[in-house]
mmCIF file of C-alpha atoms in Angstrom:
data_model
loop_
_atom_site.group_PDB
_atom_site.id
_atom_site.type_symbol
_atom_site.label_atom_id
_atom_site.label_comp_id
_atom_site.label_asym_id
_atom_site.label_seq_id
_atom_site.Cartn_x
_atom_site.Cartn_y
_atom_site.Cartn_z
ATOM 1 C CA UNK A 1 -34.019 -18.609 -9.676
ATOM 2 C CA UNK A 2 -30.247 -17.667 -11.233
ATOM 3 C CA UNK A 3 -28.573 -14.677 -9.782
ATOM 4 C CA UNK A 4 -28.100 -13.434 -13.081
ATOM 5 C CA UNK A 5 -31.323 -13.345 -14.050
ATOM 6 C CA UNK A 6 -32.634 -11.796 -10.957
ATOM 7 C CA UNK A 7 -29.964 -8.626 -11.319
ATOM 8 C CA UNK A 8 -32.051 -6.969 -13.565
ATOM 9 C CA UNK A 9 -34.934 -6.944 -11.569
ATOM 10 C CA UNK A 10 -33.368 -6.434 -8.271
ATOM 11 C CA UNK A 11 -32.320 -2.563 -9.833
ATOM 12 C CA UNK A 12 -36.142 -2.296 -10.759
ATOM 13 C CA UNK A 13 -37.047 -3.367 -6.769
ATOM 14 C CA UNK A 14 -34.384 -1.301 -4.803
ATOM 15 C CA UNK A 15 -34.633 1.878 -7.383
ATOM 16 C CA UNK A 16 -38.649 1.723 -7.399
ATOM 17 C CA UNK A 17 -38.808 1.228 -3.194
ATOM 18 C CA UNK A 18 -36.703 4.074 -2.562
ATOM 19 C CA UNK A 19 -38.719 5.757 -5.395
ATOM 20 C CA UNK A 20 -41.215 7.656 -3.145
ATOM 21 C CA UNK A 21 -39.052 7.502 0.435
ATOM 22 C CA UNK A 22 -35.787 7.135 1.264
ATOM 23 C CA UNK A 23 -34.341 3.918 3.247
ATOM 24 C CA UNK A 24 -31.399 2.899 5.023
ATOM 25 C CA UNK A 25 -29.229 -0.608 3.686
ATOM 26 C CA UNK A 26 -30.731 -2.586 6.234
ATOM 27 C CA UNK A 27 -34.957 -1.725 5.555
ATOM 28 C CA UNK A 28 -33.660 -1.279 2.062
ATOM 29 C CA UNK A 29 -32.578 -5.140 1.953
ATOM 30 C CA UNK A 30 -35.303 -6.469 4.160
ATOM 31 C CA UNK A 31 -37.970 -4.913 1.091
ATOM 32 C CA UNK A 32 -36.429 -6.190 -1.504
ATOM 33 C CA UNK A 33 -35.823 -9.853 -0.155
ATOM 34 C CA UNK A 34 -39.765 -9.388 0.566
ATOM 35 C CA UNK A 35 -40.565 -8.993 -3.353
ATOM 36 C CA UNK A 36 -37.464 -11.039 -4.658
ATOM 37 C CA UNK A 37 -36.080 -13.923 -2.917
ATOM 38 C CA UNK A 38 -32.405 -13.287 -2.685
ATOM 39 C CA UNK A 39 -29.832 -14.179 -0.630
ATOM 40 C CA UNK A 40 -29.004 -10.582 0.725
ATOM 41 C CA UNK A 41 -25.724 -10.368 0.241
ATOM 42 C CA UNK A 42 -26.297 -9.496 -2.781
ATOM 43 C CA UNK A 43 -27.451 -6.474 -2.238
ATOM 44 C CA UNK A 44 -25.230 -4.313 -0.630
ATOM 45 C CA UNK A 45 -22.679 -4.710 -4.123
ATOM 46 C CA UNK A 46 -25.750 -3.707 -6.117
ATOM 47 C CA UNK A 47 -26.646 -0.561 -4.096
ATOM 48 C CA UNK A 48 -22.795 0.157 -4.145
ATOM 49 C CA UNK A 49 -22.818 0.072 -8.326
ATOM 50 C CA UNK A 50 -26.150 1.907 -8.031
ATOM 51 C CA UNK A 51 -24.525 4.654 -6.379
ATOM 52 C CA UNK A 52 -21.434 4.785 -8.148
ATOM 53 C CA UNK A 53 -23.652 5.194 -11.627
ATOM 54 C CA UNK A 54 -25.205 8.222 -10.147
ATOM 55 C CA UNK A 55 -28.639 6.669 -9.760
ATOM 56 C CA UNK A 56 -28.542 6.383 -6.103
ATOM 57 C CA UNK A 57 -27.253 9.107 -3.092
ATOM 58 C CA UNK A 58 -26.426 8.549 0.774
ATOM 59 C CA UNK A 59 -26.848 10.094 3.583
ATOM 60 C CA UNK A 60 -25.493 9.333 6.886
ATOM 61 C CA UNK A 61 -27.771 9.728 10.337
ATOM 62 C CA UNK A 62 -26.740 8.728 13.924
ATOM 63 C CA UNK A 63 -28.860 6.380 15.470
ATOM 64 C CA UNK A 64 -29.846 5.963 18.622
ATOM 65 C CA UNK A 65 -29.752 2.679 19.355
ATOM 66 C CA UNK A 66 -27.455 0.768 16.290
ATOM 67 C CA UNK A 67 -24.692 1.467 13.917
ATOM 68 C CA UNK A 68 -24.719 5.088 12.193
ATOM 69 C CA UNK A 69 -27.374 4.520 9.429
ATOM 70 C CA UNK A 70 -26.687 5.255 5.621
ATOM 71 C CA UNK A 71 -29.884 6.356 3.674
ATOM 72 C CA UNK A 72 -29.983 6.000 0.600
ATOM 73 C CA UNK A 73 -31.943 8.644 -1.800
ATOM 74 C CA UNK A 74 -32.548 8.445 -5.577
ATOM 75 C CA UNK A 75 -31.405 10.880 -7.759
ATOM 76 C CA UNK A 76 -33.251 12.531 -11.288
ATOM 77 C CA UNK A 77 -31.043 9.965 -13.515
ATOM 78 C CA UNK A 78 -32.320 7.719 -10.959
ATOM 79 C CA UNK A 79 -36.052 7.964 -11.659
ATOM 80 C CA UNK A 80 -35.153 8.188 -15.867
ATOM 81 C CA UNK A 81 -33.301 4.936 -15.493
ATOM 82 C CA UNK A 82 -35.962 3.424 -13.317
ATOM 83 C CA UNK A 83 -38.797 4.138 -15.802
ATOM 84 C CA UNK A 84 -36.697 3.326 -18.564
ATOM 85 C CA UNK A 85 -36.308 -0.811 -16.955
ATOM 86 C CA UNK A 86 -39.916 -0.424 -15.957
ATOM 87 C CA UNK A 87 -41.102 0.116 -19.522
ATOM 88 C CA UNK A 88 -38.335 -2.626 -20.986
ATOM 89 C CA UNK A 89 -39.848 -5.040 -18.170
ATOM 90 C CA UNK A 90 -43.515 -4.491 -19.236
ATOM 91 C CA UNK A 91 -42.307 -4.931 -23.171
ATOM 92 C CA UNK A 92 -40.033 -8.361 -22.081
ATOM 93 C CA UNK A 93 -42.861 -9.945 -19.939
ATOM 94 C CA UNK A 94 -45.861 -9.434 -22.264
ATOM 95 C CA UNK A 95 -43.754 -10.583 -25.077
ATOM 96 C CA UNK A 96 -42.441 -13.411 -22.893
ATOM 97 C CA UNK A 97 -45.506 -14.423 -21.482
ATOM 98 C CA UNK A 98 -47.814 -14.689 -24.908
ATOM 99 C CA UNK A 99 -44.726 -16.827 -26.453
ATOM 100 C CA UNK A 100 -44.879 -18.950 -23.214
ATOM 101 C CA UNK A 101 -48.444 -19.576 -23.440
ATOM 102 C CA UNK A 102 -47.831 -20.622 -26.697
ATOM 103 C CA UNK A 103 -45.462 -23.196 -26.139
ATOM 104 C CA UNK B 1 -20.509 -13.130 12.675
ATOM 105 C CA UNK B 2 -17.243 -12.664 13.132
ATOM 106 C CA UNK B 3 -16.303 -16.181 11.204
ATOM 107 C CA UNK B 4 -18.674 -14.673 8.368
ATOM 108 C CA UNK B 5 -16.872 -11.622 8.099
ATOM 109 C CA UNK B 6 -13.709 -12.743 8.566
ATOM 110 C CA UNK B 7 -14.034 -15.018 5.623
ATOM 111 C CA UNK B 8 -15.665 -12.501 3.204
ATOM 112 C CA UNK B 9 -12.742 -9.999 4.495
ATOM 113 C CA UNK B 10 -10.643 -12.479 2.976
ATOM 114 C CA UNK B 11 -11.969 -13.155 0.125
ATOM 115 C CA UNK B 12 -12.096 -10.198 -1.094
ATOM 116 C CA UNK B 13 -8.687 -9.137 -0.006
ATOM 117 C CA UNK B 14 -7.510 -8.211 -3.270
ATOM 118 C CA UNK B 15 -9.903 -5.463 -3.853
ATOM 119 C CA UNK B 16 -8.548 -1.904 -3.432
ATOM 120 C CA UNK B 17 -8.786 -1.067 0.074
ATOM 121 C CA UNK B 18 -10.998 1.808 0.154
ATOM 122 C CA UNK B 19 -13.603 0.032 -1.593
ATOM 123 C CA UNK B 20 -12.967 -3.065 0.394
ATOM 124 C CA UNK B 21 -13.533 -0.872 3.687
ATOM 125 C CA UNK B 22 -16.917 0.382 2.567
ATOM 126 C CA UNK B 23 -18.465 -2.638 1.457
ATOM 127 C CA UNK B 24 -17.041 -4.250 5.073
ATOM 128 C CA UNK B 25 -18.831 -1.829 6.782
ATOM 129 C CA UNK B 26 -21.793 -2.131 5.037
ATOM 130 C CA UNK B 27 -22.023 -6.283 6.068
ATOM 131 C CA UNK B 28 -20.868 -5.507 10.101
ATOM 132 C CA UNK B 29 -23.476 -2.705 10.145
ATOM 133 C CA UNK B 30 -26.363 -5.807 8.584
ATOM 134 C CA UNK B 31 -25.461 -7.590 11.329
ATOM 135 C CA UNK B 32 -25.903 -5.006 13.870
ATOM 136 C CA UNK B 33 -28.869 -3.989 12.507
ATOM 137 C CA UNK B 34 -30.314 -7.578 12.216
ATOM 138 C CA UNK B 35 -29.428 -8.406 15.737
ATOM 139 C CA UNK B 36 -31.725 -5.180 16.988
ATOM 140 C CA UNK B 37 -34.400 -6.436 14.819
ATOM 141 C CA UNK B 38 -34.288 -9.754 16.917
ATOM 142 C CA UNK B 39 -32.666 -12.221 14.519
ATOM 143 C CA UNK B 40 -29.823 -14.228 15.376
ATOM 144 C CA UNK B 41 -26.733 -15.021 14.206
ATOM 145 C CA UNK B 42 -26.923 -17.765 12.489
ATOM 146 C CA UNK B 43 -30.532 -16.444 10.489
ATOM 147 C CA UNK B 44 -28.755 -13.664 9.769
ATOM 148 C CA UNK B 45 -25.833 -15.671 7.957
ATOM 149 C CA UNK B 46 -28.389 -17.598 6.430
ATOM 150 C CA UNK B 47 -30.269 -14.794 4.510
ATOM 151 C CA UNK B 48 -27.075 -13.189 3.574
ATOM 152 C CA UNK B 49 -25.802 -15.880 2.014
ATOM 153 C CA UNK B 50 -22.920 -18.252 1.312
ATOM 154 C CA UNK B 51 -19.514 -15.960 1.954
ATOM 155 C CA UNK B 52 -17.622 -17.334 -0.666
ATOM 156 C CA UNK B 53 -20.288 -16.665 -3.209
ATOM 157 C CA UNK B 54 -20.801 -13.645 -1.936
ATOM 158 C CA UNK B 55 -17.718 -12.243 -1.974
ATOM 159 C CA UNK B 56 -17.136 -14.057 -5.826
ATOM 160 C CA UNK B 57 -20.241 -11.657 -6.436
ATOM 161 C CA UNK B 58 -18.503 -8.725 -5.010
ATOM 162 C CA UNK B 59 -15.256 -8.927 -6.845
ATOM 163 C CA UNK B 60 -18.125 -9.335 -9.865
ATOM 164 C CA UNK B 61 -19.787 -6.189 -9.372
ATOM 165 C CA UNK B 62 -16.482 -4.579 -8.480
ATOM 166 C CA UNK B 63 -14.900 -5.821 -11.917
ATOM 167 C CA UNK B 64 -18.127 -4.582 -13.918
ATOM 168 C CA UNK B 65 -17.547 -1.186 -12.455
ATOM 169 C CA UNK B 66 -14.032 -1.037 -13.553
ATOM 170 C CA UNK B 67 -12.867 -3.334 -16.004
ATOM 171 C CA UNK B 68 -9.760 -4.472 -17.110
ATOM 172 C CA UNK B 69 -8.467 -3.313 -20.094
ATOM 173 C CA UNK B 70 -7.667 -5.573 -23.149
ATOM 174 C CA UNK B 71 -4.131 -5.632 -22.822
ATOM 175 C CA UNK B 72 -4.070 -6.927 -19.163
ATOM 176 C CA UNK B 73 -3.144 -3.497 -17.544
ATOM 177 C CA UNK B 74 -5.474 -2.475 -15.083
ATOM 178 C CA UNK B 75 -6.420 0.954 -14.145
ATOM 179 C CA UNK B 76 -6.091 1.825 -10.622
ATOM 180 C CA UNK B 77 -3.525 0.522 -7.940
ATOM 181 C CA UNK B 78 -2.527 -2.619 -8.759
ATOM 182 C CA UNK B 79 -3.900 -5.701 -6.424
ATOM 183 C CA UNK B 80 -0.905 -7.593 -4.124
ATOM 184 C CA UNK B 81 -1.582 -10.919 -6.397
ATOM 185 C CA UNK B 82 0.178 -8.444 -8.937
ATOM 186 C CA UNK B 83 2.969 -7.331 -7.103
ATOM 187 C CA UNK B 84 4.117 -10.498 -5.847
ATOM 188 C CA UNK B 85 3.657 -11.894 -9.308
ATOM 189 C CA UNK B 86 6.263 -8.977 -10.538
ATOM 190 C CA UNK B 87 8.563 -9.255 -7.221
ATOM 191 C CA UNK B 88 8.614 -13.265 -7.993
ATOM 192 C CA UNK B 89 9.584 -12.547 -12.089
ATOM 193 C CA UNK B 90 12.385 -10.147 -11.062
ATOM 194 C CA UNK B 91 14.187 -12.150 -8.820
ATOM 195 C CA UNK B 92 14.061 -14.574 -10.970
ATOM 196 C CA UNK B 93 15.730 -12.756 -13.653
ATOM 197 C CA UNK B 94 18.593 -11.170 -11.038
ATOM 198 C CA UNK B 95 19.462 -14.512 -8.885
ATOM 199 C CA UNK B 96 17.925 -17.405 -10.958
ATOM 200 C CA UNK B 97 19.164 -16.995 -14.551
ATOM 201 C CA UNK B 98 22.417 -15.555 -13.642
ATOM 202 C CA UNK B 99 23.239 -18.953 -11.596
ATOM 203 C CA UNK B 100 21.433 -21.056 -13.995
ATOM 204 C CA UNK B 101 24.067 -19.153 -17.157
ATOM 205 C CA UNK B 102 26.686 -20.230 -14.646
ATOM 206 C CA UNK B 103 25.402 -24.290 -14.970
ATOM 207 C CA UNK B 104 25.199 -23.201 -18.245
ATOM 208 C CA UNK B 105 29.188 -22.489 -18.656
ATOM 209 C CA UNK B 106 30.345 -25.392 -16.502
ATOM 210 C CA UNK B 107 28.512 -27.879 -18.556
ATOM 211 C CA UNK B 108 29.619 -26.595 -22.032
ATOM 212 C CA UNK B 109 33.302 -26.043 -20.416
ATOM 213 C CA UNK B 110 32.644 -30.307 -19.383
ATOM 214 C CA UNK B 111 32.030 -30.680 -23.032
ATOM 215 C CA UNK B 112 34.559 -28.761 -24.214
ATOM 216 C CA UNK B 113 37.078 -30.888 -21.901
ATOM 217 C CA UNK B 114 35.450 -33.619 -23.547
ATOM 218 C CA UNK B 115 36.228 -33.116 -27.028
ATOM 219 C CA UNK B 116 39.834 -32.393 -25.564
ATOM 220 C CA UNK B 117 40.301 -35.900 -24.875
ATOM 221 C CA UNK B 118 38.701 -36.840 -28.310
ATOM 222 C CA UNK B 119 41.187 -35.245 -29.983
ATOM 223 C CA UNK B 120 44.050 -35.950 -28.069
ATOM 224 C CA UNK B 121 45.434 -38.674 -30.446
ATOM 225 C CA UNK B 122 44.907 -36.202 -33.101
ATOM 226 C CA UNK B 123 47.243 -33.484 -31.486
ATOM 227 C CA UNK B 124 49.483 -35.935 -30.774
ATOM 228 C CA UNK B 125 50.049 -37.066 -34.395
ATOM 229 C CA UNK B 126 50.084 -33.536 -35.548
ATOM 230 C CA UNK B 127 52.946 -33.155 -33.007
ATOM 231 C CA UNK B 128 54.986 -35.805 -34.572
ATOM 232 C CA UNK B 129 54.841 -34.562 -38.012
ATOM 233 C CA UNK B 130 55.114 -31.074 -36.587
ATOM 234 C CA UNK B 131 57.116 -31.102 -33.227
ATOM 235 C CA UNK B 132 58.005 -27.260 -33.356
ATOM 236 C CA UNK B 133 54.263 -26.802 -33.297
ATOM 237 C CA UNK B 134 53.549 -25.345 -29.454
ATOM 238 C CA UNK B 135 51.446 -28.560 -28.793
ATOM 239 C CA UNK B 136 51.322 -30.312 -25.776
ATOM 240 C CA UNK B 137 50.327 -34.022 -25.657
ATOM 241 C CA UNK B 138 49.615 -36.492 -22.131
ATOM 242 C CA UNK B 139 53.261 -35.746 -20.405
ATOM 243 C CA UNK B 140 55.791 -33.747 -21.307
ATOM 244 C CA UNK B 141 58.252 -37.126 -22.635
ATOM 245 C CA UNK B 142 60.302 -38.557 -24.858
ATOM 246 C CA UNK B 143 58.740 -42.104 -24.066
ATOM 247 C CA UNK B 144 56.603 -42.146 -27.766
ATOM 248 C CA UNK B 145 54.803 -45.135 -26.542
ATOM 249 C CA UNK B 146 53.488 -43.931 -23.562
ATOM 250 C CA UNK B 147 52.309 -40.600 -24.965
ATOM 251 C CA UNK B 148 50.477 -42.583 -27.198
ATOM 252 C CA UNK B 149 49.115 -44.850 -24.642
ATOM 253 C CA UNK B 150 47.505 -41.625 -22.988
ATOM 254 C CA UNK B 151 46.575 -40.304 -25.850
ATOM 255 C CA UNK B 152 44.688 -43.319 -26.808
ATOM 256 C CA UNK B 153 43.402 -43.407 -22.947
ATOM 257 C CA UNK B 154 41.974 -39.891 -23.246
ATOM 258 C CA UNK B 155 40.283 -40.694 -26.563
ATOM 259 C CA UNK B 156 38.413 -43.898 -24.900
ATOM 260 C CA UNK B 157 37.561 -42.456 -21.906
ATOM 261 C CA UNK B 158 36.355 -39.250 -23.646
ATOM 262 C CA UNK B 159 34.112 -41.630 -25.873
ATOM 263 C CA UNK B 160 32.693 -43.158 -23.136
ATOM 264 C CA UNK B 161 32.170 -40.208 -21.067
ATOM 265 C CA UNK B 162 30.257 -38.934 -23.907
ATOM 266 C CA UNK B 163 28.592 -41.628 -24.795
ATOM 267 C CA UNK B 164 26.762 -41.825 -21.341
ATOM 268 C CA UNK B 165 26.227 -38.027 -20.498
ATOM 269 C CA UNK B 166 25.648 -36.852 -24.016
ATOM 270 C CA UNK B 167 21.398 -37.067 -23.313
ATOM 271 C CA UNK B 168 21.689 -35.337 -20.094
ATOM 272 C CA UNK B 169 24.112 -32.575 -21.644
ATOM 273 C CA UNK B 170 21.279 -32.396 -24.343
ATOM 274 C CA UNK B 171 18.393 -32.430 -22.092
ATOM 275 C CA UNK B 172 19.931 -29.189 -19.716
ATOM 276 C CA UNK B 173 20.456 -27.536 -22.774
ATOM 277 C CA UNK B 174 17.137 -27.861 -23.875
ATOM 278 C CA UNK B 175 15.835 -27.273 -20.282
ATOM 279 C CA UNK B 176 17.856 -23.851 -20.598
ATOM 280 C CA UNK B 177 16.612 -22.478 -23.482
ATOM 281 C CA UNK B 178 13.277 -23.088 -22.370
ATOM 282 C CA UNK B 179 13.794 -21.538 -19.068
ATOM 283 C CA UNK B 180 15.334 -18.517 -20.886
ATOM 284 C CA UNK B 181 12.617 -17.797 -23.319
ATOM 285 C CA UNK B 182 10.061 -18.290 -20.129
ATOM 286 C CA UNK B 183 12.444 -15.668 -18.338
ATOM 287 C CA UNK B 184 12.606 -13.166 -20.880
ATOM 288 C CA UNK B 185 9.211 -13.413 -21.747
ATOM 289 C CA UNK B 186 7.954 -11.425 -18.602
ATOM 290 C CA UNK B 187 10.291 -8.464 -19.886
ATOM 291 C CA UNK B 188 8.299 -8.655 -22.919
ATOM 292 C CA UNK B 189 4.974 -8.649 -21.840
ATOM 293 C CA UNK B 190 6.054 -5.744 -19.500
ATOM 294 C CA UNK B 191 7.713 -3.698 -22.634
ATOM 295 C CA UNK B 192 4.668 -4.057 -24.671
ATOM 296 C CA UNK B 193 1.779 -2.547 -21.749
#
């Protein structure tokens, strides 16, 4: 599937994952390439934008046994601007889908 | 992992440095992280994707963040692509031109010699009808003959001369001006930002 496309969505997956928990990059990217199929790389731009828009916060924690782990946390605008794509997602696929099944 | 990061660290090399840094960090720290979870190298690579599209996706998402404005200026420190670009343009406007104008002079100063020896026969004539004119013609003799023999030399040889270096005078001239405008052009662009 085009990057392009997928952008959209990949916001929806990495906003709505760290929705209920926080993560660090590494489980953060690991979830999302489970829902999306994405080269990874990809990722670590997104959650930099993501943060930079105020949707997403970090947190650094010392690990044990790897690198010094950033969390990442979502923030109130966060969860507006998550159920904002969610709702825009659900309007754009059930439109989508009944003109596809047209077709 | 290294060869990875070393190319996406290029790639993106343009990219203000504190922002490179951070997103740098971010890759080493998947690979550390991947290599505790039991992958290797090479998977890791893999997943992550194809550096130079990668990084063409970084620079993306960086430009998104903080675009350029319409008039070309950009806000924020200016990438080295930039500065080299404006290093190349001045020296080119301190060392280049001022040689090329130099060209410039000797080849209308070969011209003007040129029409010298056109007009030689001319002078000389006016010099006979006029001889307390301040006009000097070929040698300084009372020989008429062979003052006109060198005048009439000159005139030949200045035809000739002409004839076979006019299109090259013509073509430097046009080179020039184009050069000049291209010069001066940069000033321009910079005056109007």
């Amino acid at each position: 599937m085009d990057v392009q496309f997928k952008k959209g969505l990949l916001e929806l997956c990495v906003l709505g994952i760290v929705y209920d928990r926080d993560c660090y990059g590494y489980e953060l990217v690991e979830k999302v390439s489970e829902i999306i199929d994405i080269s990874r790389g990809t990722l670590y731009p997104l959650l930099k934008r993501l943060q930079d828009e105020r949707f997403l916060e970090y947190y650094i924690l010392e690990s044990s046994i790897g690198p010094p782990r950033k969390y990442y946390r979502i923030t109130p605008e966060g969860r507006e601007y998550f159920s904002m794509q969610r709702k825009e997602w659900y309007n754009i696929s059930n439109s989508l889908n009944k003109f596809l099944e047209g077709v | 992992m290294n060869k990875y990061l070393s190319k996406l660290d290029w790639e993106i090399r343009d990219l203000p440095p504190s922002y490179k840094a951070e997103i740098m960090n971010d890759y080493e720290n998947h690979f550390k992280e991947g290599l505790l979870a039991g992958k290797t190298e090479s998977g890791i690579v893999y997943e992550l994707g194809d550096a130079e599209l990668i990084a063409k996706n970084i620079i993306a998402e960086y430009y998104t963040e903080h675009p350029i404005e319409a008039d070309g200026s950009e806000k924020g420190p200016v990438s080295f692509g930039k500065a080299l670009d404006m290093i190349v343009n001045v020296l080119n406007l301190v060392i280049a031109v001022p040689f090329v104008f130099c060209i410039h002079l000797v080849v209308i100063s070969l011209y003007i010699s040129v029409f010298a020896m056109l007009a030689a026969p001319v002078f000389l004539l006016i010099k006979l009808f006029f001889p307390m004119l301040p006009i000097t013609v070929g040698f300084n003799t009372d020989i008429i003959w062979l003052n006109v023999l060198i005048c009439v030399a000159l005139a030949a040889a200045g035809h000739i001369i002409l004839r076979k270096f006019r299109k090259y005078g013509t073509a430097f001239f046009k080179w020039a001006s184009g050069y000049y405008a291209k010069s001066f052009r940069f000033i321009d662009s910079k005056r109007n930002k």
